[in-house]
Tab-separated table of C-alpha atoms and ligand atoms in Angstrom:
chain	number	residue	atom	x	y	z
A	1	MET	CA	-57.688	-112.373	-174.296
A	2	ALA	CA	-56.096	-115.787	-173.662
A	3	ASP	CA	-52.283	-115.608	-173.766
A	4	SER	CA	-51.586	-118.561	-176.001
A	5	LYS	CA	-50.670	-117.574	-179.572
A	6	LYS	CA	-51.926	-120.950	-180.725
A	7	TRP	CA	-55.688	-120.787	-180.583
A	8	VAL	CA	-57.833	-120.287	-183.666
A	9	VAL	CA	-61.576	-119.516	-183.538
A	10	MET	CA	-63.599	-120.037	-186.722
A	11	ALA	CA	-67.062	-119.702	-188.235
A	12	THR	CA	-68.308	-121.141	-191.552
A	13	ALA	CA	-71.380	-119.934	-193.425
A	14	GLN	CA	-73.180	-120.592	-196.685
A	15	THR	CA	-74.885	-117.767	-198.571
A	16	PRO	CA	-77.054	-117.838	-201.699
A	17	THR	CA	-76.846	-115.734	-204.830
A	18	ASN	CA	-79.794	-113.741	-206.140
A	19	ILE	CA	-81.236	-112.562	-209.436
A	20	ALA	CA	-82.969	-109.188	-209.710
A	21	VAL	CA	-86.457	-109.074	-211.234
A	22	ILE	CA	-86.503	-105.260	-210.857
A	23	LYS	CA	-82.934	-104.202	-211.578
A	24	TYR	CA	-80.495	-102.064	-209.643
A	25	TRP	CA	-78.586	-100.011	-212.215
A	26	GLY	CA	-76.988	-96.719	-211.167
A	27	LYS	CA	-75.550	-95.254	-207.973
A	28	ARG	CA	-76.149	-91.862	-206.388
A	29	ASP	CA	-73.105	-92.406	-204.137
A	30	GLU	CA	-70.188	-94.486	-205.448
A	31	THR	CA	-68.360	-94.971	-202.143
A	32	LEU	CA	-71.283	-95.864	-199.915
A	33	ILE	CA	-72.945	-97.727	-202.835
A	34	LEU	CA	-76.316	-95.996	-202.686
A	35	PRO	CA	-78.620	-96.793	-205.628
A	36	VAL	CA	-80.820	-94.492	-207.730
A	37	ASN	CA	-83.824	-96.805	-207.354
A	38	ASP	CA	-85.267	-99.643	-205.269
A	39	SER	CA	-84.768	-103.182	-206.633
A	40	ILE	CA	-86.351	-106.609	-206.031
A	41	SER	CA	-84.714	-110.016	-206.374
A	42	VAL	CA	-85.384	-113.694	-205.911
A	43	THR	CA	-82.848	-115.685	-203.929
A	44	LEU	CA	-81.622	-118.846	-205.687
A	45	ASP	CA	-81.440	-122.251	-204.018
A	46	PRO	CA	-77.975	-122.493	-202.395
A	47	SER	CA	-77.765	-126.242	-203.102
A	48	HIS	CA	-77.110	-125.281	-206.731
A	49	LEU	CA	-75.533	-121.823	-206.499
A	50	CYS	CA	-73.899	-120.523	-203.327
A	51	THR	CA	-70.742	-119.314	-201.647
A	52	THR	CA	-69.258	-121.026	-198.599
A	53	THR	CA	-66.933	-118.912	-196.455
A	54	THR	CA	-64.862	-119.749	-193.399
A	55	VAL	CA	-63.490	-116.895	-191.300
A	56	ALA	CA	-60.943	-117.408	-188.559
A	57	VAL	CA	-59.262	-115.265	-185.935
A	58	SER	CA	-56.078	-115.961	-183.980
A	59	PRO	CA	-53.539	-113.845	-182.097
A	60	GLY	CA	-50.959	-115.679	-184.255
A	61	PHE	CA	-52.237	-114.091	-187.520
A	62	GLU	CA	-50.024	-111.240	-188.703
A	63	GLN	CA	-52.364	-109.643	-191.237
A	64	ASP	CA	-55.851	-109.968	-192.746
A	65	ARG	CA	-55.701	-112.515	-195.599
A	66	MET	CA	-58.220	-113.974	-198.025
A	67	TRP	CA	-58.351	-116.955	-200.398
A	68	LEU	CA	-61.003	-117.267	-203.146
A	69	ASN	CA	-61.497	-120.729	-204.664
A	70	GLY	CA	-58.113	-121.729	-203.210
A	71	LYS	CA	-56.097	-118.749	-204.548
A	72	GLU	CA	-54.933	-115.905	-202.314
A	73	ILE	CA	-56.425	-112.541	-203.298
A	74	SER	CA	-55.749	-109.005	-202.079
A	75	LEU	CA	-57.961	-107.476	-199.415
A	76	SER	CA	-56.606	-103.978	-200.013
A	77	GLY	CA	-59.594	-102.833	-202.135
A	78	GLY	CA	-61.755	-100.083	-200.674
A	79	ARG	CA	-64.887	-102.224	-200.675
A	80	PHE	CA	-63.340	-105.073	-198.646
A	81	GLN	CA	-61.855	-102.508	-196.281
A	82	SER	CA	-65.234	-100.773	-195.791
A	83	CYS	CA	-66.892	-104.089	-194.899
A	84	LEU	CA	-64.095	-105.113	-192.513
A	85	ARG	CA	-64.098	-101.692	-190.807
A	86	GLU	CA	-67.888	-101.616	-190.391
A	87	ILE	CA	-67.960	-105.132	-188.947
A	88	ARG	CA	-65.014	-104.630	-186.576
A	89	SER	CA	-66.585	-101.469	-185.175
A	90	ARG	CA	-69.688	-103.474	-184.173
A	91	ALA	CA	-67.891	-106.580	-182.831
A	92	CYS	CA	-68.801	-107.781	-179.313
A	93	ASP	CA	-67.271	-109.989	-176.607
A	94	VAL	CA	-66.797	-113.647	-177.571
A	95	GLU	CA	-66.166	-116.397	-175.049
A	96	ASP	CA	-65.416	-120.097	-175.574
A	97	LYS	CA	-65.404	-121.477	-172.017
A	98	GLU	CA	-64.471	-125.012	-173.125
A	99	LYS	CA	-61.293	-123.824	-174.805
A	100	GLY	CA	-60.687	-121.080	-172.232
A	101	ILE	CA	-60.719	-118.329	-174.864
A	102	LYS	CA	-62.128	-114.869	-174.241
A	103	ILE	CA	-62.001	-112.111	-176.854
A	104	GLU	CA	-63.159	-108.726	-175.616
A	105	LYS	CA	-64.808	-106.076	-177.759
A	106	LYS	CA	-61.689	-103.884	-177.721
A	107	ASP	CA	-59.440	-106.796	-178.850
A	108	TRP	CA	-61.054	-107.039	-182.294
A	109	GLU	CA	-59.346	-103.872	-183.553
A	110	LYS	CA	-55.938	-105.530	-183.076
A	111	LEU	CA	-56.752	-109.074	-184.160
A	112	HIS	CA	-56.383	-110.186	-187.773
A	113	VAL	CA	-58.686	-112.487	-189.703
A	114	HIS	CA	-58.217	-115.187	-192.329
A	115	ILE	CA	-61.033	-115.649	-194.864
A	116	ALA	CA	-61.467	-118.553	-197.292
A	117	SER	CA	-64.313	-118.508	-199.798
A	118	TYR	CA	-65.508	-121.055	-202.335
A	119	ASN	CA	-68.252	-120.837	-205.002
A	120	ASN	CA	-70.083	-124.067	-205.874
A	121	PHE	CA	-70.430	-122.767	-209.454
A	122	PRO	CA	-67.718	-121.555	-211.841
A	123	THR	CA	-66.880	-117.887	-211.175
A	124	ALA	CA	-66.079	-117.520	-214.872
A	125	ALA	CA	-69.647	-118.499	-215.829
A	126	GLY	CA	-70.619	-114.870	-215.260
A	127	LEU	CA	-73.242	-115.691	-212.645
A	128	ALA	CA	-73.556	-113.168	-209.822
A	129	SER	CA	-70.715	-114.518	-207.698
A	130	SER	CA	-69.901	-111.180	-206.052
A	131	ALA	CA	-73.382	-110.947	-204.514
A	132	ALA	CA	-73.103	-114.303	-202.736
A	133	GLY	CA	-69.413	-113.746	-201.946
A	134	LEU	CA	-69.695	-110.369	-200.229
A	135	ALA	CA	-72.885	-111.364	-198.415
A	136	CYS	CA	-71.148	-114.482	-197.115
A	137	LEU	CA	-68.078	-112.525	-196.013
A	138	VAL	CA	-70.231	-110.124	-193.986
A	139	PHE	CA	-72.519	-112.838	-192.574
A	140	SER	CA	-69.688	-115.136	-191.455
A	141	LEU	CA	-67.620	-112.312	-189.912
A	142	ALA	CA	-70.740	-111.075	-188.100
A	143	LYS	CA	-71.166	-114.541	-186.577
A	144	LEU	CA	-67.486	-114.851	-185.658
A	145	MET	CA	-67.436	-111.426	-184.001
A	146	ASN	CA	-70.825	-111.894	-182.311
A	147	LEU	CA	-72.530	-108.865	-183.882
A	148	LYS	CA	-75.994	-108.082	-182.511
A	149	GLU	CA	-77.236	-106.549	-185.786
A	150	ASN	CA	-80.251	-108.095	-187.563
A	151	PRO	CA	-80.026	-109.292	-191.225
A	152	SER	CA	-81.297	-105.940	-192.595
A	153	GLN	CA	-78.616	-104.067	-190.659
A	154	LEU	CA	-76.016	-106.548	-191.936
A	155	SER	CA	-77.331	-106.001	-195.473
A	156	ALA	CA	-76.352	-102.329	-195.192
A	157	ILE	CA	-72.758	-103.472	-194.552
A	158	ALA	CA	-72.803	-106.047	-197.400
A	159	ARG	CA	-74.138	-103.278	-199.675
A	160	GLN	CA	-70.827	-101.465	-199.242
A	161	GLY	CA	-69.044	-104.528	-200.655
A	162	SER	CA	-71.300	-104.858	-203.715
A	163	GLY	CA	-74.783	-103.398	-204.139
A	164	SER	CA	-76.534	-106.617	-205.164
A	165	ALA	CA	-74.921	-108.465	-202.203
A	166	CYS	CA	-77.284	-106.771	-199.738
A	167	ARG	CA	-80.183	-108.785	-201.204
A	168	SER	CA	-78.403	-112.112	-200.479
A	169	LEU	CA	-78.895	-111.758	-196.703
A	170	PHE	CA	-82.428	-113.180	-197.052
A	171	GLY	CA	-84.184	-116.076	-198.767
A	172	GLY	CA	-87.330	-115.836	-200.902
A	173	PHE	CA	-88.135	-112.477	-202.484
A	174	VAL	CA	-86.141	-109.490	-201.274
A	175	LYS	CA	-86.386	-105.734	-201.726
A	176	TRP	CA	-83.455	-103.363	-201.502
A	177	ILE	CA	-84.887	-100.058	-200.314
A	178	MET	CA	-82.795	-97.242	-201.808
A	179	GLY	CA	-83.211	-95.045	-198.692
A	180	LYS	CA	-82.918	-91.276	-198.311
A	181	ASP	CA	-80.129	-90.682	-195.769
A	182	GLU	CA	-76.870	-89.274	-197.093
A	183	ASN	CA	-74.928	-91.635	-194.810
A	184	GLY	CA	-76.734	-94.682	-196.252
A	185	SER	CA	-78.136	-95.903	-192.929
A	186	ASP	CA	-81.595	-96.555	-194.434
A	187	SER	CA	-80.384	-98.140	-197.697
A	188	LEU	CA	-80.919	-101.785	-196.822
A	189	ALA	CA	-82.628	-105.021	-197.799
A	190	VAL	CA	-85.860	-106.423	-196.368
A	191	GLN	CA	-87.509	-109.767	-197.013
A	192	LEU	CA	-90.826	-109.500	-198.877
A	193	VAL	CA	-91.838	-113.175	-198.587
A	194	GLU	CA	-90.105	-116.408	-197.634
A	195	GLU	CA	-89.148	-118.958	-200.272
A	196	GLU	CA	-92.068	-121.252	-199.314
A	197	HIS	CA	-94.543	-118.533	-200.245
A	198	TRP	CA	-94.155	-119.244	-203.975
A	199	ASN	CA	-92.618	-122.689	-204.107
A	200	GLU	CA	-94.134	-123.741	-207.455
A	201	LEU	CA	-91.649	-121.566	-209.339
A	202	VAL	CA	-88.789	-123.307	-211.164
A	203	ILE	CA	-85.753	-121.419	-212.453
A	204	ILE	CA	-83.620	-122.542	-215.403
A	205	ILE	CA	-80.391	-120.672	-216.105
A	206	ALA	CA	-78.922	-120.922	-219.603
A	207	VAL	CA	-75.166	-120.328	-219.384
A	208	VAL	CA	-74.182	-118.963	-222.793
A	209	SER	CA	-70.965	-120.297	-224.391
A	210	ALA	CA	-69.373	-117.536	-226.448
A	211	ARG	CA	-68.661	-114.727	-224.054
A	212	GLN	CA	-66.959	-111.539	-225.124
A	213	LYS	CA	-65.094	-109.418	-222.578
A	214	GLU	CA	-67.844	-107.708	-220.665
A	215	THR	CA	-68.007	-104.266	-219.088
A	216	SER	CA	-68.198	-104.770	-215.303
A	217	SER	CA	-71.474	-103.790	-213.609
A	218	THR	CA	-69.635	-101.166	-211.579
A	219	SER	CA	-68.161	-99.267	-214.529
A	220	GLY	CA	-71.163	-99.946	-216.798
A	221	MET	CA	-73.606	-98.363	-214.385
A	222	ARG	CA	-71.266	-95.423	-213.790
A	223	GLU	CA	-71.242	-94.721	-217.546
A	224	SER	CA	-75.043	-95.078	-217.690
A	225	VAL	CA	-75.497	-92.576	-214.830
A	226	GLU	CA	-73.203	-90.113	-216.616
A	227	THR	CA	-74.712	-90.401	-220.099
A	228	SER	CA	-78.189	-92.018	-220.220
A	229	LEU	CA	-81.282	-89.839	-219.989
A	230	LEU	CA	-83.362	-93.017	-220.095
A	231	LEU	CA	-81.746	-94.066	-216.786
A	232	GLN	CA	-82.955	-90.832	-215.136
A	233	HIS	CA	-86.483	-91.362	-216.460
A	234	ARG	CA	-86.455	-95.028	-215.426
A	235	ALA	CA	-85.288	-94.278	-211.867
A	236	LYS	CA	-87.742	-91.403	-211.294
A	237	GLU	CA	-90.853	-92.387	-213.210
A	238	ILE	CA	-90.847	-96.084	-214.068
A	239	VAL	CA	-89.263	-98.086	-211.249
A	240	PRO	CA	-91.243	-96.614	-208.300
A	241	LYS	CA	-94.535	-97.685	-209.927
A	242	ARG	CA	-93.110	-101.020	-211.032
A	243	ILE	CA	-91.914	-101.818	-207.505
A	244	VAL	CA	-95.452	-101.377	-206.146
A	245	LYS	CA	-96.894	-103.631	-208.860
A	246	MET	CA	-94.160	-106.246	-208.437
A	247	GLU	CA	-94.688	-106.436	-204.673
A	248	GLU	CA	-98.397	-106.928	-205.305
A	249	ALA	CA	-97.748	-109.658	-207.936
A	250	ILE	CA	-95.403	-111.512	-205.580
A	251	LYS	CA	-97.812	-111.251	-202.640
A	252	ASN	CA	-100.688	-112.616	-204.739
A	253	ARG	CA	-98.548	-115.166	-206.637
A	254	ASP	CA	-99.891	-113.523	-209.798
A	255	PHE	CA	-97.570	-115.104	-212.373
A	256	SER	CA	-98.919	-113.151	-215.389
A	257	SER	CA	-98.146	-109.772	-213.805
A	258	PHE	CA	-94.886	-111.075	-212.338
A	259	ALA	CA	-93.667	-112.300	-215.739
A	260	GLN	CA	-94.778	-109.182	-217.587
A	261	LEU	CA	-92.974	-106.909	-215.086
A	262	THR	CA	-89.829	-109.080	-214.934
A	263	CYS	CA	-89.400	-109.217	-218.724
A	264	ALA	CA	-90.198	-105.516	-219.168
A	265	ASP	CA	-87.686	-104.523	-216.494
A	266	SER	CA	-84.911	-106.695	-217.914
A	267	ASN	CA	-85.556	-105.264	-221.378
A	268	GLN	CA	-85.537	-101.714	-220.036
A	269	PHE	CA	-82.275	-102.270	-218.170
A	270	HIS	CA	-80.683	-103.442	-221.448
A	271	ALA	CA	-82.266	-100.464	-223.245
A	272	VAL	CA	-80.525	-98.187	-220.700
A	273	CYS	CA	-77.271	-99.965	-221.553
A	274	LEU	CA	-77.851	-99.231	-225.250
A	275	ASP	CA	-78.724	-95.631	-224.332
A	276	THR	CA	-75.323	-95.300	-222.634
A	277	SER	CA	-72.497	-93.583	-224.508
A	278	PRO	CA	-70.630	-95.550	-225.752
A	279	PRO	CA	-73.402	-98.212	-225.780
A	280	ILE	CA	-72.964	-101.357	-223.696
A	281	PHE	CA	-74.022	-104.724	-225.170
A	282	TYR	CA	-74.537	-107.377	-222.531
A	283	MET	CA	-76.863	-109.683	-224.455
A	284	ASN	CA	-75.774	-111.503	-227.611
A	285	ASP	CA	-77.539	-113.359	-230.463
A	286	THR	CA	-78.157	-116.400	-228.250
A	287	SER	CA	-79.791	-114.198	-225.585
A	288	HIS	CA	-81.997	-112.599	-228.256
A	289	ARG	CA	-83.021	-116.003	-229.641
A	290	ILE	CA	-84.084	-117.140	-226.151
A	291	ILE	CA	-86.196	-113.992	-225.714
A	292	SER	CA	-87.915	-114.602	-229.078
A	293	TYR	CA	-88.716	-118.239	-228.287
A	294	VAL	CA	-90.132	-117.384	-224.862
A	295	GLU	CA	-92.180	-114.485	-226.240
A	296	LYS	CA	-93.573	-116.672	-229.030
A	297	TRP	CA	-94.477	-119.481	-226.647
A	298	ASN	CA	-96.064	-117.132	-224.092
A	299	ARG	CA	-98.151	-115.521	-226.839
A	300	SER	CA	-99.311	-118.869	-228.205
A	301	GLU	CA	-100.434	-119.939	-224.715
A	302	GLY	CA	-102.464	-116.751	-224.273
A	303	SER	CA	-100.810	-115.945	-220.924
A	304	PRO	CA	-97.166	-115.938	-219.767
A	305	GLN	CA	-95.760	-119.340	-218.812
A	306	VAL	CA	-92.135	-118.255	-218.474
A	307	ALA	CA	-90.404	-114.995	-217.470
A	308	TYR	CA	-86.891	-114.116	-218.639
A	309	THR	CA	-84.311	-111.802	-217.135
A	310	PHE	CA	-80.671	-111.021	-218.033
A	311	ASP	CA	-78.031	-109.330	-215.859
A	312	ALA	CA	-74.785	-107.754	-217.046
A	313	GLY	CA	-73.998	-110.645	-219.401
A	314	PRO	CA	-75.639	-112.911	-222.011
A	315	ASN	CA	-76.864	-115.681	-219.636
A	316	ALA	CA	-80.640	-116.123	-219.506
A	317	VAL	CA	-82.448	-116.669	-216.215
A	318	LEU	CA	-85.825	-118.219	-217.024
A	319	ILE	CA	-88.544	-118.480	-214.388
A	320	ALA	CA	-91.277	-121.038	-215.103
A	321	ARG	CA	-94.675	-120.806	-213.408
A	322	ASN	CA	-94.534	-124.437	-212.229
A	323	ARG	CA	-92.745	-127.779	-212.690
A	324	GLN	CA	-94.886	-128.883	-215.598
A	325	VAL	CA	-94.077	-125.714	-217.523
A	326	ALA	CA	-90.405	-126.065	-216.529
A	327	ALA	CA	-90.294	-129.552	-218.092
A	328	GLN	CA	-91.811	-128.188	-221.314
A	329	LEU	CA	-89.361	-125.289	-221.211
A	330	LEU	CA	-86.407	-127.642	-220.851
A	331	GLN	CA	-87.644	-129.708	-223.820
A	332	ARG	CA	-87.818	-126.539	-225.913
A	333	LEU	CA	-84.388	-125.340	-224.781
A	334	LEU	CA	-82.806	-128.703	-225.559
A	335	PHE	CA	-84.560	-128.812	-228.935
A	336	PHE	CA	-83.162	-125.425	-230.008
A	337	PHE	CA	-79.835	-125.665	-228.176
A	338	PRO	CA	-78.712	-129.311	-228.202
A	339	PRO	CA	-75.296	-130.081	-226.705
A	340	ASN	CA	-72.268	-130.856	-228.873
A	341	SER	CA	-72.070	-134.581	-229.651
A	342	ASP	CA	-69.100	-135.010	-227.282
A	343	THR	CA	-70.926	-133.421	-224.307
A	344	ASP	CA	-72.701	-135.757	-221.955
A	345	LEU	CA	-76.179	-134.833	-220.792
A	346	ASN	CA	-75.211	-135.164	-217.155
A	347	SER	CA	-72.808	-132.251	-217.395
A	348	TYR	CA	-75.081	-130.285	-219.765
A	349	VAL	CA	-78.085	-130.097	-217.438
A	350	LEU	CA	-76.991	-129.330	-213.870
A	351	GLY	CA	-78.783	-128.665	-210.585
A	352	ASP	CA	-82.181	-130.262	-210.023
A	353	LYS	CA	-82.024	-133.056	-212.605
A	354	SER	CA	-85.518	-134.289	-211.772
A	355	ILE	CA	-86.824	-131.667	-214.249
A	356	LEU	CA	-84.981	-133.612	-216.962
A	357	HIS	CA	-86.795	-136.740	-215.800
A	358	ASP	CA	-90.161	-134.899	-215.863
A	359	ALA	CA	-89.339	-133.847	-219.423
A	360	GLY	CA	-88.927	-137.526	-220.339
A	361	ILE	CA	-85.276	-137.060	-221.289
A	362	GLY	CA	-82.805	-139.734	-220.164
A	363	ASP	CA	-80.029	-139.492	-222.746
A	364	LEU	CA	-78.862	-137.707	-225.901
A	365	LYS	CA	-81.078	-139.912	-228.103
A	366	ASP	CA	-84.116	-138.470	-226.317
A	367	VAL	CA	-82.787	-134.971	-227.068
A	368	GLU	CA	-82.413	-135.836	-230.772
A	369	ALA	CA	-85.960	-137.213	-230.834
A	370	LEU	CA	-87.506	-133.978	-229.470
A	371	GLN	CA	-90.227	-132.572	-231.715
A	372	CYS	CA	-90.325	-128.962	-232.897
A	373	PRO	CA	-92.602	-126.969	-230.513
A	374	PRO	CA	-96.068	-126.331	-232.055
A	375	GLU	CA	-95.744	-122.517	-231.831
A	376	ILE	CA	-92.869	-122.584	-234.341
A	377	THR	CA	-94.408	-122.247	-237.793
A	378	ASN	CA	-91.368	-121.693	-240.022
A	379	VAL	CA	-90.239	-125.325	-240.243
A	380	PRO	CA	-87.713	-126.860	-240.355
A	381	ALA	CA	-86.665	-124.872	-237.281
A	382	GLN	CA	-83.007	-123.966	-237.035
A	383	LYS	CA	-81.026	-125.533	-234.190
A	384	TYR	CA	-78.072	-123.871	-232.478
A	385	THR	CA	-75.832	-126.695	-231.325
A	386	GLY	CA	-73.113	-125.683	-228.860
A	387	GLU	CA	-74.361	-122.104	-228.255
A	388	ILE	CA	-75.179	-122.974	-224.646
A	389	ASN	CA	-72.486	-124.164	-222.268
A	390	ASN	CA	-74.934	-125.727	-219.811
A	391	PHE	CA	-78.298	-125.318	-218.115
A	392	ILE	CA	-78.793	-125.107	-214.331
A	393	CYS	CA	-82.211	-126.109	-212.969
A	394	THR	CA	-82.964	-124.506	-209.631
A	395	LYS	CA	-85.676	-122.745	-207.604
A	396	PRO	CA	-86.171	-119.925	-205.094
A	397	GLY	CA	-84.107	-120.680	-201.988
A	398	ARG	CA	-83.270	-119.802	-198.416
A	399	GLY	CA	-81.028	-117.134	-196.923
A	400	PRO	CA	-77.577	-117.527	-195.286
A	401	VAL	CA	-76.938	-120.251	-192.722
A	402	LEU	CA	-74.113	-120.999	-190.326
A	403	LEU	CA	-72.564	-124.451	-190.880
A	404	SER	CA	-71.740	-126.046	-187.546
A	405	ASP	CA	-70.171	-129.186	-189.062
A	406	GLU	CA	-66.417	-128.535	-188.725
A	407	SER	CA	-65.624	-130.821	-191.665
A	408	LYS	CA	-67.260	-128.169	-193.920
A	409	ALA	CA	-64.728	-125.516	-192.817
A	410	LEU	CA	-62.344	-124.275	-195.539
A	411	LEU	CA	-59.593	-123.347	-193.060
A	412	ASN	CA	-57.576	-125.683	-190.883
A	413	LEU	CA	-58.479	-125.336	-187.202
A	414	GLU	CA	-54.830	-125.792	-186.144
A	415	THR	CA	-53.104	-123.452	-188.594
A	416	GLY	CA	-55.887	-121.129	-189.802
A	417	LEU	CA	-54.657	-121.737	-193.380
A	418	PRO	CA	-56.668	-123.206	-196.302
A	419	LYS	CA	-57.184	-126.981	-196.018
B	1	DP6	C1	-77.282	-105.990	-213.485
B	1	DP6	O1	-74.031	-105.305	-207.474
B	1	DP6	O2	-72.493	-106.153	-209.292
B	1	DP6	O3	-76.889	-107.482	-211.680
B	1	DP6	O4	-72.689	-102.432	-206.644
B	1	DP6	O5	-70.970	-101.916	-208.370
B	1	DP6	O6	-70.840	-104.065	-207.069
B	1	DP6	P1	-71.748	-102.981	-207.669
B	1	DP6	O7	-72.613	-103.696	-208.795
B	1	DP6	P2	-73.376	-105.072	-208.788
B	1	DP6	O8	-74.506	-104.765	-209.901
B	1	DP6	C2	-75.530	-105.641	-210.201
B	1	DP6	C3	-76.269	-105.171	-211.397
B	1	DP6	C4	-77.263	-106.165	-211.974
B	1	DP6	C5	-78.674	-105.871	-211.474
B	1	DP6	C6	-79.018	-106.294	-210.068
B	1	DP6	O9	-78.465	-107.274	-209.548
B	1	DP6	O10	-79.925	-105.652	-209.513
């Protein structure tokens, strides 16, 4: 190791979040985070939803430290510690000849790291920030410490930070194989197809306004494992068959089967939550209204145009079969859920705003002029102004990347502290 206490070596990475279309709900091992069933997710475009993390190492650092969205947080939790331990044990030699720095494998046990992480979407919005966050932590540390492990092997480390994080190590559609080993070595994520495979899909997330205090996924699924018989049946009998069908639907870009399986699995996950004692309510009236509208529209079209799925909260993730359908979906959503009069459209519809353009909507007057969708027969249809905080238009996206541009780093190269 170079003598100088001054040097700092850094790596910065960007990692996407993901949404499960076959849900992970229930662990068979709480410490290693081993699930009771396989799950499948789609990775979301990191330009709209992602975590950026910079990790740095220096002989001048006195302890491991982490900052999330600019605020220092504790790294003492068991899950952070598991990830750090697993990564350190696999670290390799690192040499920067230009700067005259050499870190040997054995040095990593003594060196401390600084970690700064930032989400490009509000953490409080209840979107899966832990998945992107833990995946990014593992990916960036693996780059810094020159790990030789492939993304699937890294996913098994990210899994120990948060189960769903293991699926954020890849783009496109991803499967988390539950595995059989007691030590968890075969419980890891694999990519099913790249994001280009099904690039017609458009995803619209409806971020619901009124949010009650929610049960965390971790404690919710623990209670479900302890009390729900439906969970046992789902894990043993339903999910294995559904996984096979879902893989087939994704491979063949069969939207009808994909949508039917996605909606059924989301509904069954929420049924398991209701079957838990005491019952857990993640969806609210707004979520239920969105399900009804989508079901009605899909039925009137004769085949599914849009799939819906909900995680451990009321936000709807809607997957449209193509751009044209996405524009019609956005018109419907804005008709039923117009913004408050003091909200400007630019902050109400976020992400890929070209969908708004396709929908022929330029300002709030266009929203007011929207006609009631033809499938709604009980006119005048009721509108629910203000029930949605905002919409995010996005699409399936790529996996983690290393950012080489130093201006993107969240830590200062001189001090190793947040910029
Ligand atoms: C409903 O991955 O957040 O989003 O492993 O305890 O950290 P822990 O739970 P977490 O659970 C995610 C549950 C879900 C479904 C899914 O993403 O598959």
